[in-house]
Structure formats: structure tokens, C-alpha cells
Coordinates of C-alpha atoms in Angstrom, one line a residue:
M1 CA -60.6 41.0 -25.5
K2 CA -59.0 38.3 -23.4
L3 CA -56.2 36.4 -25.2
K4 CA -57.1 32.7 -25.5
N5 CA -54.8 29.7 -25.4
T6 CA -55.2 27.7 -28.6
F7 CA -55.2 24.5 -26.7
F8 CA -58.9 25.0 -27.3
K9 CA -60.4 23.7 -30.5
I10 CA -60.2 26.0 -33.5
T11 CA -64.0 26.3 -33.5
T12 CA -63.9 27.9 -30.1
I13 CA -61.3 30.4 -31.3
V14 CA -63.4 31.3 -34.3
V15 CA -66.5 32.0 -32.2
V16 CA -64.6 34.2 -29.7
V17 CA -62.9 36.3 -32.3
S18 CA -66.1 36.7 -34.3
A19 CA -68.1 37.8 -31.3
F20 CA -65.5 40.5 -30.6
F21 CA -66.1 42.2 -33.9
S22 CA -69.9 42.0 -34.0
C23 CA -72.5 40.1 -32.2
N24 CA -75.0 40.8 -35.1
D25 CA -72.9 39.6 -38.0
D26 CA -74.2 36.9 -40.2
F27 CA -71.5 34.2 -40.1
N28 CA -70.5 32.2 -43.2
T29 CA -67.4 29.9 -43.0
V30 CA -65.2 29.8 -46.1
G31 CA -62.4 27.4 -45.5
S32 CA -60.8 27.6 -42.0
E33 CA -59.6 31.2 -42.0
V34 CA -62.5 33.2 -43.3
I35 CA -65.7 34.0 -41.4
G36 CA -68.0 36.4 -43.1
D37 CA -65.8 39.2 -44.2
I38 CA -63.1 38.6 -41.7
N39 CA -59.9 36.9 -42.7
F40 CA -57.4 35.5 -40.3
K41 CA -53.7 35.0 -40.6
D42 CA -51.0 33.3 -38.6
D43 CA -47.9 35.3 -37.9
Q44 CA -44.9 35.5 -35.6
Y45 CA -43.5 38.2 -33.4
A46 CA -40.0 38.1 -32.0
A47 CA -39.7 39.9 -28.6
I48 CA -36.2 40.7 -27.3
P49 CA -35.9 39.8 -23.6
K50 CA -33.3 41.4 -21.4
A51 CA -31.1 39.0 -19.5
Y52 CA -28.0 39.0 -17.3
S53 CA -26.1 36.7 -15.0
K54 CA -26.2 36.4 -11.2
R55 CA -23.2 34.9 -9.4
F56 CA -23.4 33.3 -5.9
E57 CA -20.4 33.5 -3.6
R58 CA -22.1 30.7 -1.5
V59 CA -25.3 28.8 -1.4
R60 CA -27.2 27.0 1.3
S61 CA -26.0 23.5 1.4
N62 CA -27.3 21.7 4.5
N63 CA -29.9 18.9 4.3
L64 CA -30.5 19.1 0.5
V65 CA -33.4 16.7 -0.3
K66 CA -33.6 15.2 -3.7
Q67 CA -37.3 14.5 -4.6
V68 CA -37.5 12.2 -7.6
S69 CA -40.7 10.3 -7.3
G70 CA -43.9 12.3 -6.9
N71 CA -44.1 13.8 -3.4
Q72 CA -41.9 11.0 -1.9
V73 CA -38.4 11.8 -0.8
S74 CA -36.2 9.4 -2.6
Y75 CA -32.8 10.4 -1.1
H76 CA -30.8 13.3 0.3
A77 CA -28.5 14.7 -2.3
N78 CA -24.9 14.8 -1.3
M79 CA -21.9 15.3 -3.6
L80 CA -18.4 14.0 -2.8
G81 CA -15.3 14.4 -4.9
V82 CA -13.6 16.6 -7.5
Y83 CA -15.2 17.6 -10.8
D84 CA -13.3 19.4 -13.6
D85 CA -15.7 21.4 -15.7
P86 CA -14.2 22.3 -19.1
V87 CA -15.6 25.8 -18.9
Y88 CA -15.7 26.8 -15.3
G89 CA -12.7 24.9 -13.9
Q90 CA -12.5 22.6 -10.8
S91 CA -15.0 22.2 -8.1
T92 CA -14.3 20.2 -4.9
Y93 CA -17.2 18.7 -2.8
S94 CA -16.7 17.5 0.8
I95 CA -19.2 16.5 3.5
L96 CA -19.6 17.3 7.2
S97 CA -22.3 15.3 9.0
Q98 CA -23.6 14.7 12.4
V99 CA -23.9 11.0 13.5
Q100 CA -26.4 9.4 15.8
L101 CA -26.4 6.3 17.9
Q102 CA -28.7 3.7 16.6
Q103 CA -29.2 2.6 20.2
L104 CA -29.0 5.1 23.0
N105 CA -27.4 4.2 26.3
P106 CA -25.9 1.0 25.0
N107 CA -24.9 -1.9 27.2
F108 CA -21.8 -3.7 25.9
G109 CA -21.9 -6.5 28.3
T110 CA -19.2 -8.1 30.5
N111 CA -15.5 -8.0 29.5
A112 CA -16.4 -6.3 26.2
V113 CA -13.7 -6.2 23.6
L114 CA -13.9 -4.0 20.5
D115 CA -13.1 -6.4 17.6
S116 CA -13.4 -4.0 14.6
V117 CA -14.7 -0.6 13.5
V118 CA -16.1 -0.5 9.9
F119 CA -17.1 2.4 7.7
S120 CA -19.6 1.8 5.0
M121 CA -20.8 4.4 2.4
P122 CA -23.0 2.9 -0.4
Y123 CA -23.1 4.5 -3.9
L124 CA -26.2 5.0 -6.0
S125 CA -26.2 1.9 -8.2
R126 CA -28.5 -0.5 -10.1
A127 CA -28.1 -4.2 -10.8
T128 CA -27.4 -5.1 -14.4
G129 CA -27.2 -8.8 -14.3
T130 CA -26.0 -11.9 -12.4
T131 CA -23.3 -14.5 -12.8
Q132 CA -22.3 -17.7 -11.1
V133 CA -19.0 -17.7 -9.1
Q134 CA -17.2 -20.8 -8.1
I135 CA -16.2 -20.6 -4.4
D136 CA -14.7 -24.0 -4.0
A137 CA -15.0 -27.5 -5.5
N138 CA -18.5 -27.9 -4.0
T139 CA -19.9 -24.4 -3.8
T140 CA -21.1 -21.8 -6.2
E141 CA -22.7 -18.4 -5.5
T142 CA -24.7 -16.0 -7.5
A143 CA -22.9 -12.7 -7.9
T144 CA -24.6 -9.5 -9.1
T145 CA -23.1 -7.0 -11.5
Y146 CA -23.8 -3.3 -11.0
S147 CA -23.7 0.0 -12.8
L148 CA -23.0 3.1 -10.8
D149 CA -25.4 6.0 -11.2
S150 CA -24.4 9.6 -11.0
V151 CA -20.6 9.2 -11.0
Y152 CA -18.6 11.7 -13.1
G153 CA -15.0 11.1 -13.9
N154 CA -12.7 8.2 -13.2
Q155 CA -9.5 9.7 -12.0
P156 CA -8.2 9.2 -8.4
I157 CA -8.6 11.8 -5.7
K158 CA -7.5 12.0 -2.1
L159 CA -10.2 11.1 0.4
S160 CA -9.8 11.6 4.2
L161 CA -12.1 11.1 7.2
Y162 CA -11.8 13.2 10.3
K163 CA -13.5 13.2 13.6
S164 CA -14.9 16.8 13.8
N165 CA -14.8 18.9 16.9
Y166 CA -17.2 21.6 15.5
F167 CA -20.6 21.7 17.2
L168 CA -23.4 21.9 14.6
R169 CA -26.4 23.7 16.1
D170 CA -30.0 22.6 15.2
F171 CA -31.4 26.1 15.7
D172 CA -30.1 29.6 15.1
P173 CA -30.1 31.3 18.6
A174 CA -30.8 34.7 17.0
T175 CA -34.0 33.6 15.3
D176 CA -35.0 30.3 17.0
E177 CA -35.4 28.9 13.4
R178 CA -33.5 26.0 12.0
Q179 CA -29.8 26.7 11.6
V180 CA -28.8 27.4 8.0
Y181 CA -25.3 26.3 6.8
F182 CA -23.6 27.4 3.6
S183 CA -21.3 25.9 1.0
D184 CA -18.3 27.9 2.2
D185 CA -18.8 27.4 6.0
I186 CA -16.5 24.5 6.3
N187 CA -13.5 26.1 4.6
T188 CA -14.2 29.6 5.9
N189 CA -15.8 29.5 9.3
F190 CA -15.2 26.0 10.8
A191 CA -11.4 26.0 10.0
A192 CA -9.3 23.3 11.7
E193 CA -12.1 22.3 14.1
V194 CA -13.5 19.8 11.5
E195 CA -10.1 18.3 10.9
K196 CA -9.4 17.6 14.6
T197 CA -8.6 13.9 14.4
L198 CA -7.6 12.0 11.3
L199 CA -9.3 8.6 11.1
Y200 CA -8.6 7.4 7.6
T201 CA -6.9 8.4 4.3
N202 CA -7.1 7.0 0.8
D203 CA -4.7 8.7 -1.6
S204 CA -6.2 7.1 -4.7
F205 CA -10.0 6.9 -4.3
V206 CA -12.1 5.9 -7.3
P207 CA -15.6 4.6 -6.8
S208 CA -15.9 0.9 -7.9
A209 CA -19.0 -0.8 -9.4
K210 CA -18.0 -4.1 -7.8
E211 CA -20.2 -5.6 -5.1
V212 CA -18.6 -6.0 -1.7
V213 CA -18.2 -9.6 -0.5
L214 CA -18.1 -10.2 3.2
R215 CA -16.6 -13.4 4.7
V216 CA -17.1 -14.0 8.4
E217 CA -15.6 -17.0 10.3
T218 CA -17.2 -18.0 13.6
A219 CA -15.4 -20.5 15.9
S220 CA -17.4 -22.9 18.1
G221 CA -15.2 -25.4 19.9
D222 CA -13.1 -27.2 17.3
N223 CA -15.4 -26.2 14.4
T224 CA -15.2 -23.0 12.3
T225 CA -18.3 -21.8 10.3
T226 CA -17.8 -19.5 7.4
T227 CA -20.7 -17.3 6.2
R228 CA -20.6 -15.1 3.2
S229 CA -22.8 -12.1 2.1
R230 CA -22.8 -9.7 -0.7
L231 CA -23.4 -5.9 -0.6
T232 CA -24.1 -3.3 -3.3
P233 CA -21.1 -1.2 -4.4
R234 CA -19.8 1.1 -1.7
L235 CA -16.7 2.4 0.0
R236 CA -16.2 0.0 2.9
F237 CA -13.1 -0.4 5.1
K238 CA -12.0 -1.3 8.6
F239 CA -10.3 1.4 10.6
S240 CA -6.7 0.8 11.8
E241 CA -5.8 -0.6 15.2
E242 CA -5.0 2.9 16.4
I243 CA -8.4 4.2 15.5
K244 CA -10.1 1.1 16.9
T245 CA -8.4 2.0 20.3
L246 CA -9.8 5.5 20.0
F247 CA -13.3 4.2 19.4
K248 CA -13.0 1.9 22.4
T249 CA -12.2 4.9 24.6
L250 CA -15.0 6.9 23.1
F251 CA -17.7 4.3 23.4
L252 CA -17.0 1.0 25.2
D253 CA -15.3 2.8 28.1
K254 CA -18.2 5.3 28.3
Q255 CA -20.9 2.6 29.0
G256 CA -23.5 4.1 31.3
S257 CA -22.3 7.7 30.9
S258 CA -24.5 10.7 30.3
E259 CA -22.7 11.3 26.9
L260 CA -24.3 8.1 25.5
S261 CA -27.7 8.5 27.3
N262 CA -29.6 10.8 24.9
A263 CA -29.3 12.3 21.4
N264 CA -28.5 15.9 22.5
N265 CA -25.8 14.8 24.8
F266 CA -24.3 12.6 22.2
R267 CA -24.3 15.2 19.4
N268 CA -22.3 17.5 21.7
Y269 CA -20.0 14.6 22.8
F270 CA -19.3 13.2 19.3
R271 CA -19.7 16.1 17.0
G272 CA -19.5 14.6 13.6
I273 CA -17.5 13.1 10.8
Y274 CA -15.9 15.2 8.1
V275 CA -15.3 13.5 4.7
K276 CA -12.8 15.6 2.8
A277 CA -12.1 15.3 -0.9
E278 CA -8.9 16.8 -2.4
P279 CA -7.7 16.8 -6.0
E280 CA -4.6 14.9 -7.0
V281 CA -1.9 17.0 -8.8
G282 CA -2.7 17.0 -12.5
G283 CA -5.7 14.7 -12.1
G284 CA -9.2 15.2 -13.4
G285 CA -10.8 13.6 -10.4
N286 CA -14.2 12.0 -9.9
L287 CA -17.5 13.2 -8.4
V288 CA -20.0 10.8 -6.9
Y289 CA -23.6 11.6 -5.9
L290 CA -24.9 9.7 -2.8
N291 CA -27.2 9.7 0.1
M292 CA -24.9 10.2 3.1
R293 CA -27.8 9.0 5.4
D294 CA -27.2 5.5 4.0
A295 CA -23.6 5.6 5.4
Q296 CA -22.7 4.3 8.8
I297 CA -19.9 3.4 11.2
A298 CA -20.4 0.0 12.9
L299 CA -18.6 -1.0 16.1
H300 CA -18.3 -4.8 16.3
Y301 CA -17.6 -6.1 19.8
S302 CA -17.6 -9.4 21.7
F303 CA -18.5 -10.0 25.4
D304 CA -19.0 -12.8 28.0
V305 CA -22.2 -14.7 28.3
T306 CA -22.5 -16.9 31.3
N307 CA -24.8 -20.0 31.4
T308 CA -26.2 -20.0 34.9
S309 CA -27.3 -23.6 34.7
N310 CA -23.8 -25.0 34.3
S311 CA -21.7 -21.9 35.1
T312 CA -19.9 -22.0 31.8
T313 CA -18.9 -18.8 30.0
T314 CA -18.9 -18.2 26.2
R315 CA -18.3 -15.2 24.0
D316 CA -21.1 -13.6 22.1
Q317 CA -21.0 -10.7 19.5
G318 CA -22.7 -7.4 19.4
E319 CA -22.8 -4.3 17.1
L320 CA -23.3 -0.6 17.8
V321 CA -24.1 1.5 14.7
L322 CA -23.5 5.2 14.2
N323 CA -25.8 6.6 11.5
F324 CA -25.1 9.7 9.5
S325 CA -28.2 11.8 10.3
N326 CA -29.8 15.1 11.3
T327 CA -27.5 17.9 9.9
V328 CA -25.4 17.0 6.7
I329 CA -23.5 19.9 5.0
N330 CA -22.0 19.9 1.6
S331 CA -18.9 22.0 1.2
I332 CA -18.5 23.4 -2.3
E333 CA -15.3 25.1 -3.5
T334 CA -15.2 26.2 -7.1
N335 CA -12.0 27.7 -8.5
I336 CA -12.9 29.4 -11.8
D337 CA -9.6 29.8 -13.6
N338 CA -10.9 31.7 -16.7
N339 CA -10.5 35.4 -16.1
D340 CA -13.1 36.3 -18.8
I341 CA -15.7 34.3 -16.8
V342 CA -14.5 35.7 -13.5
N343 CA -14.9 39.3 -14.8
G344 CA -18.1 38.4 -16.7
L345 CA -19.7 37.2 -13.5
K346 CA -18.9 40.2 -11.4
E347 CA -22.0 41.9 -10.1
E348 CA -20.7 45.4 -11.1
N349 CA -20.3 44.2 -14.7
Q350 CA -23.9 43.1 -15.1
D351 CA -26.0 45.5 -17.2
T352 CA -29.3 44.9 -15.5
I353 CA -31.1 47.5 -17.7
N354 CA -30.1 46.5 -21.3
G355 CA -29.0 43.0 -20.6
E356 CA -25.7 41.2 -21.3
E357 CA -24.3 39.5 -24.4
T358 CA -23.2 36.4 -22.4
L359 CA -25.2 34.4 -19.9
Y360 CA -23.4 32.1 -17.4
L361 CA -25.2 29.1 -15.9
K362 CA -23.3 27.0 -13.4
G363 CA -24.6 24.5 -10.8
G364 CA -23.4 24.3 -7.2
D365 CA -22.1 27.7 -5.9
G366 CA -22.3 29.0 -9.4
A367 CA -24.7 31.3 -11.3
Y368 CA -27.9 31.5 -13.1
A369 CA -29.5 34.0 -15.6
I370 CA -32.2 36.6 -14.8
V371 CA -34.6 37.2 -17.7
D372 CA -37.0 40.1 -18.2
L373 CA -39.4 39.0 -21.0
F374 CA -40.8 42.5 -21.7
G375 CA -38.6 45.0 -20.0
G376 CA -37.6 47.2 -22.9
N377 CA -39.0 49.7 -25.4
I378 CA -39.7 49.2 -29.1
T379 CA -40.6 51.4 -32.1
N380 CA -44.3 50.8 -32.7
E381 CA -46.3 51.0 -35.9
T382 CA -46.5 54.8 -35.8
G383 CA -42.7 55.1 -35.4
E384 CA -43.0 56.1 -31.7
E385 CA -41.0 54.5 -28.9
E386 CA -43.3 52.5 -26.7
N387 CA -43.0 49.9 -23.9
E388 CA -43.0 46.5 -25.5
L389 CA -45.5 45.0 -23.0
T390 CA -47.9 48.0 -23.5
F391 CA -47.6 47.5 -27.2
L392 CA -48.4 43.8 -27.0
K393 CA -51.4 44.2 -24.8
R394 CA -53.0 46.5 -27.4
Q395 CA -52.8 43.8 -30.1
D396 CA -55.8 41.6 -30.9
W397 CA -53.8 38.5 -31.0
L398 CA -54.7 34.9 -30.2
V399 CA -51.4 33.5 -28.9
N400 CA -50.9 30.0 -30.2
E401 CA -47.4 29.4 -28.9
A402 CA -44.5 31.2 -27.2
N403 CA -41.0 29.9 -26.9
L404 CA -37.8 31.2 -25.4
T405 CA -34.7 30.0 -27.2
F406 CA -31.3 30.1 -25.5
Y407 CA -28.4 29.4 -27.9
I408 CA -25.2 27.9 -26.5
D409 CA -22.0 29.9 -27.2
Q410 CA -20.0 27.1 -28.8
N411 CA -17.0 29.4 -28.9
K412 CA -16.9 29.2 -25.1
V413 CA -18.3 25.8 -24.6
T414 CA -15.7 24.0 -26.8
T415 CA -16.0 20.6 -25.1
G416 CA -19.6 19.6 -25.3
G417 CA -21.2 16.2 -25.1
D418 CA -21.7 14.7 -21.7
T419 CA -20.2 17.7 -19.9
E420 CA -23.2 19.9 -20.9
P421 CA -26.3 20.0 -18.8
E422 CA -29.1 18.1 -20.5
R423 CA -31.8 20.4 -19.1
I424 CA -32.3 23.9 -17.9
Y425 CA -35.1 25.1 -15.6
I426 CA -37.1 28.4 -15.6
F427 CA -38.8 29.8 -12.5
N428 CA -40.2 32.9 -10.9
A429 CA -37.1 34.6 -9.6
E430 CA -39.1 36.4 -6.8
T431 CA -40.9 33.4 -5.4
G432 CA -39.0 30.3 -6.7
E433 CA -42.3 28.9 -8.1
P434 CA -42.4 27.1 -11.4
L435 CA -44.3 28.7 -14.3
I436 CA -47.8 27.8 -15.1
D437 CA -46.5 26.0 -18.1
Y438 CA -44.7 23.5 -15.8
V439 CA -47.9 22.9 -13.9
I440 CA -50.0 22.1 -16.9
D441 CA -47.4 20.1 -18.8
G442 CA -48.9 16.7 -19.3
S443 CA -45.5 15.1 -19.9
I444 CA -44.4 15.5 -16.2
N445 CA -43.4 12.0 -15.3
S446 CA -41.9 11.4 -11.9
E447 CA -40.9 7.9 -12.7
Q448 CA -38.7 8.9 -15.7
P449 CA -37.1 12.3 -15.0
S450 CA -35.3 12.3 -18.3
L451 CA -38.6 12.2 -20.2
S452 CA -40.4 14.6 -17.9
G453 CA -41.6 18.0 -18.7
V454 CA -40.3 17.9 -22.3
N455 CA -43.2 20.1 -23.6
H456 CA -42.3 23.0 -21.3
L457 CA -38.6 22.3 -20.8
S458 CA -37.2 20.7 -23.9
P459 CA -33.9 18.8 -23.5
I460 CA -30.8 20.2 -25.1
S461 CA -30.8 20.2 -28.9
R462 CA -27.5 18.9 -30.2
D463 CA -25.7 19.1 -33.6
S464 CA -24.2 16.1 -35.5
D465 CA -21.2 16.1 -33.3
K466 CA -23.4 15.8 -30.2
N467 CA -22.5 19.3 -29.0
G468 CA -25.2 21.4 -27.6
E469 CA -26.8 24.0 -29.9
F470 CA -29.7 25.5 -27.9
Y471 CA -32.4 25.0 -25.3
K472 CA -36.0 25.8 -26.0
I473 CA -38.5 26.6 -23.2
Q474 CA -42.2 26.8 -24.0
V475 CA -43.8 29.6 -22.0
T476 CA -47.1 29.9 -23.9
Q477 CA -49.5 30.1 -20.9
H478 CA -47.2 32.4 -18.9
V479 CA -47.1 34.8 -21.8
I480 CA -50.9 34.7 -22.3
N481 CA -51.4 35.4 -18.6
V482 CA -48.9 38.3 -18.6
L483 CA -50.6 39.9 -21.7
N484 CA -54.0 39.4 -20.2
G485 CA -52.9 41.1 -17.0
D486 CA -53.5 37.9 -14.9
T487 CA -49.8 37.5 -14.1
E488 CA -47.2 40.2 -13.5
N489 CA -44.2 40.5 -15.8
V490 CA -41.9 39.3 -13.0
K491 CA -38.3 38.6 -13.6
L492 CA -37.6 34.9 -14.3
G493 CA -34.6 32.8 -13.3
V494 CA -33.0 30.2 -15.6
S495 CA -30.7 27.6 -14.1
V496 CA -29.1 24.3 -14.9
S497 CA -31.0 21.3 -13.5
Q498 CA -30.0 17.6 -12.9
N499 CA -33.7 16.7 -12.6
V500 CA -36.6 18.9 -13.7
N501 CA -39.0 17.0 -11.3
Y502 CA -37.0 18.5 -8.5
I503 CA -38.6 21.9 -8.1
T504 CA -38.0 22.7 -4.5
V505 CA -36.1 25.9 -3.6
V506 CA -34.0 27.1 -0.7
D507 CA -33.8 30.7 0.6
N508 CA -30.2 31.9 0.3
T509 CA -30.5 34.2 3.2
P510 CA -28.5 35.5 5.0
T511 CA -25.6 36.0 2.6
I512 CA -22.6 38.3 2.4
K513 CA -23.9 40.3 -0.6
I514 CA -27.4 39.0 -1.5
D515 CA -30.4 39.0 0.8
N516 CA -33.5 36.9 0.3
E517 CA -32.2 35.3 -2.9
I518 CA -34.2 32.3 -4.2
I519 CA -32.1 29.5 -5.7
P520 CA -33.6 26.2 -7.0
T521 CA -32.1 23.3 -5.0
S522 CA -31.8 21.5 -8.3
S523 CA -29.2 24.0 -9.3
I524 CA -27.3 23.6 -6.1
V525 CA -27.1 19.9 -6.5
S526 CA -26.0 20.2 -10.2
H527 CA -22.4 20.2 -11.0
E528 CA -22.4 21.1 -14.7
G529 CA -22.4 24.5 -16.4
T530 CA -22.9 26.1 -19.8
V531 CA -22.6 29.5 -21.5
L532 CA -25.5 31.0 -23.4
Y533 CA -25.9 33.9 -25.7
G534 CA -27.8 37.0 -24.5
N535 CA -28.4 40.0 -26.7
G536 CA -26.1 42.7 -28.0
A537 CA -24.5 44.0 -31.2
D538 CA -21.7 41.4 -31.0
V539 CA -24.0 38.5 -30.7
P540 CA -24.7 36.9 -34.1
E541 CA -28.3 37.7 -35.0
S542 CA -29.3 34.1 -35.5
K543 CA -28.0 33.3 -32.0
R544 CA -29.6 36.1 -30.0
L545 CA -31.9 35.3 -27.1
K546 CA -35.4 35.7 -28.3
L547 CA -39.0 35.1 -27.4
D548 CA -41.0 33.9 -30.4
I549 CA -44.7 34.5 -30.1
I550 CA -46.8 32.7 -32.8
Y551 CA -50.2 34.2 -33.0
T552 CA -53.4 34.4 -35.1
A553 CA -54.8 37.9 -36.0
A554 CA -57.5 39.4 -38.1
K555 CA -56.3 40.8 -41.5

């Protein structure tokens, strides 16, 4: 008999079960659980999955796209800064990006002078209100107040910008496929080439939620006109006179050259910008999520304009914009300073047969758990040892619900609250695809990710002190499909997630140790971590990883 999902009405279940026992029975319904001489009971079975951790020495980190609204790309996910995880220690995120001329083969005009070079990097922010600001006795302006999204920590870090001399290829010459870059490439493989020329340093960088006010004075004869504009919160500054001279040499002096004539020539000529984050001694740091493709470097210049009618010459102004585009790489460097975690994550220490007592989940270049729902043997009703999946397939059960419960090890996660990931995500570890329960979850809501997928992927459950207790994942339809033989009992991956709407994956190949490893991109762009209980004699029985199957069976 095929197991049926009790999303169907109870009357449908009754008919199916009754038909199995006898097509010729006379049916008499007594209450809701008795049909003819057949009684039904609801019961629960606790399966014991096997699980262990998988650590990544590095992850693919170029061009990570964050999809947060249906099928539309909302922004590219880049992380910049330093984050101190209370469990896993400090992670440092830097960015290396190509830049592209907004206008190829630019003409700067006659007697061009470079007036300023400005860097601008907007944060993710949202307006929270407005207020009136008095500019002078006769003028008021409407100012906007903002709240920054996706900023973690408020301690200063060192931020430096470099002109990179490392050429980033678009294609891998060995395969003719798009070039893949990894989280450790900048520190391990690119070395000093990315720090060729220092352009700017801020020794106490902290993102500010204040809007940026621009004030520009324009002289015309004896009159000076002042214009003001307001920008969303961002890191914005003018480069020094020394760096301005460098940009004059690189751009204005190259007017008409082949280097500025097309995109490929320019990418080889001006190879990129490296934005390097470094922790301050004893500081907790700050981490900001942003879309680096919104950043730009603007060259503001002036030039002669001649009026042919009266042969007079005036000065006009122009702008050349360098956009951060094409290849953008996130460097991720995590220094786990807890020896127990370091040893617990070693590949040789993972019991892939019997499972581990502790499961480590960490975003970035971290780790996730591998779970085998029915990989072990049990003692069956006759006292014999039998494969658990074989045993379950023999049962005439109607599966009503199946839930995986992962309990948080509060002995290891001693600082909870906002430092704990709100959600975890489960997927097919062989293909990266979500489970069928994700696909049929009617609560998937692309407009409100925090409320999305709560039937399948329940948010963290917290105690009275707001510390995490457990995560519950509903896998009802997946379990039904496995027991029916419609789906293989493949190993599942469980990772942290910043946004459960974001279900794309990246192929982590080639790597040093692991080939063809599938990692959810939502895990790579997550910074938080947690520690969960697996199974074993030292795990409190009430906290052990379990798969609860609630079913209806004939008495």
C-alpha cells in the first residue's frame, strides 16, 4: 500500500485504508476511528538519524548573488569587515573587485584638470523618517533619517583601499568555463599583488547611518551658486592630492589610448580595487553586508569650452565614473581559536558510520552537518537486527507528520540571542536541491523572508532568556516519498541561512580536499554559527537528534 500524506481529508484516508483490507467488507462508521471491525490509532515513532559535520577549508566566493524577491536578483551579496563569533572566533571579510569605465574611450576636453577623485560605497539602508533642518535664516531642508540593514557590531576596524595589480581572468584556460575564485585566494594565491598601491586608509572605520550631505559651489563671474544634495548612508571620501595625481596619470593623460578604448584592454590596464578589512587590537569589529556593484569611483574634472561666436573661453565640468563590476571576490579568513572545535571539525575525526555527538554549523568558510535519516539498524518486533528503512517500509502506516528536531548545545553556545542564526536550511547534499517540503510549503513569501517557509523550516525556538533551544524542520512529504520508494534515502545537508528564500547553490570544485561538494550560497553569505547535538551515549536523551514520525495505523 502506498503511504498517503494526510493533507488529504480524513474521509479519503479512511477509504484508502479500508480498501486495502477488503474490497468486499460492509463498512459501518462508528466515531472517527472505527470502520467496520477495524480500529485505528495514532502513534509516534522516533527514528535515530546519523549525522556528522563537514568542514570547508575554502568556499567559492566570487559573484555571490543574493536573490530575495521571487526570481528577481535583488543585489549581489558582499561582506566587508570583522565579525567576532562567540563560538567560532573571528572572521575577516575583504573584497577584491574589477572596475569598469562607465564610458569607454573618454574625451576629457581641452586643458583638462582633474579636480577631485571620490569613492562612494552605499550601505543597505532604509528610511525611517524625516526632519526639517535649518540651513540659514531663510532656508530649511528636509533631512531623512535612516536605519542600516545587515550591520553586525559597532567597534572600529582598519579599512584600506589598494589598486590591485592582479589580473582576474573571466575564463579558466584549462576548461574554457567561467573562472572560479575561492575565499582563500586573495590571502593565499594573490599575495602582495593585490596590495600594490595604497590609495586610502581609515584606522577607525564604523558604518554610519547618517545621510551624506553634498555642498557644491559653482562660480560664474562675480556670483557663486551653492547647490546641496543628500545621499543615503555610505562610505564616501575624496582621495588625497597624491592619489589624485596618480589618477590623472592613469586616466586624463591616457586620453585616446588603447588602454581606455575597450573593456578587455581596460581590465588588463586597471586590474581592480582591493578593499581590505583588518581587526583592531582588542576590538570586536563590525561587519557590513552590501552590494559592491553599487560602489563607484568618480573622477571630477574641468576643461575649456570656447564660444566660437565671440571667441571667449569658459570652464565646464565633466565626470568619469568607474563602476565595480564583472568579477567581485569575497575574501573570508576565519580563525577558530577553540581547540575543541578545531579538533571536532577535522575530517579524520568524523564518524560517518555511527554519527557524531556534536554537530557544527558555521557560515562563510565554515561547516554544515550531513544527515542520514535511515542509515542504521534497529531491533525489530521479533528481536532481530534489521535495517531501519526496510523495517519502516513494511509498516502499514499513514504518515501524518515527520519532524527533525535539532537541539542547540547550550553548554557550547553560551552567548545566544542575536548571535545565533535565526534559521537553518536543509537540502539534498548530492544535488543541492531543496526538499519537496520546501517546494510545497505555502508559507514561502519572497517579500518577507523572515516569515517565509515557516511550515517547513521553523525559526529558532528560544527559552525565556531568548537563548536558542532547538530548530524544527518538517520533512513529512520527503519521508513519505522515501518510504514509498519514490525518493532515494539520500544524505541531507543542514546549514545556517541568512534567508531561506535564497536557495541557489555553488559547486565547490575544485578544492584541495573535497571535489564536487555542493554548498548552499546562503551558507557562504551567512556569518553566524551554532552548535547542535547529534547522537551518542554522552548526549542527554532529551536533546538527541531525532526524527519523529507521527502516523495512523490499524490496531
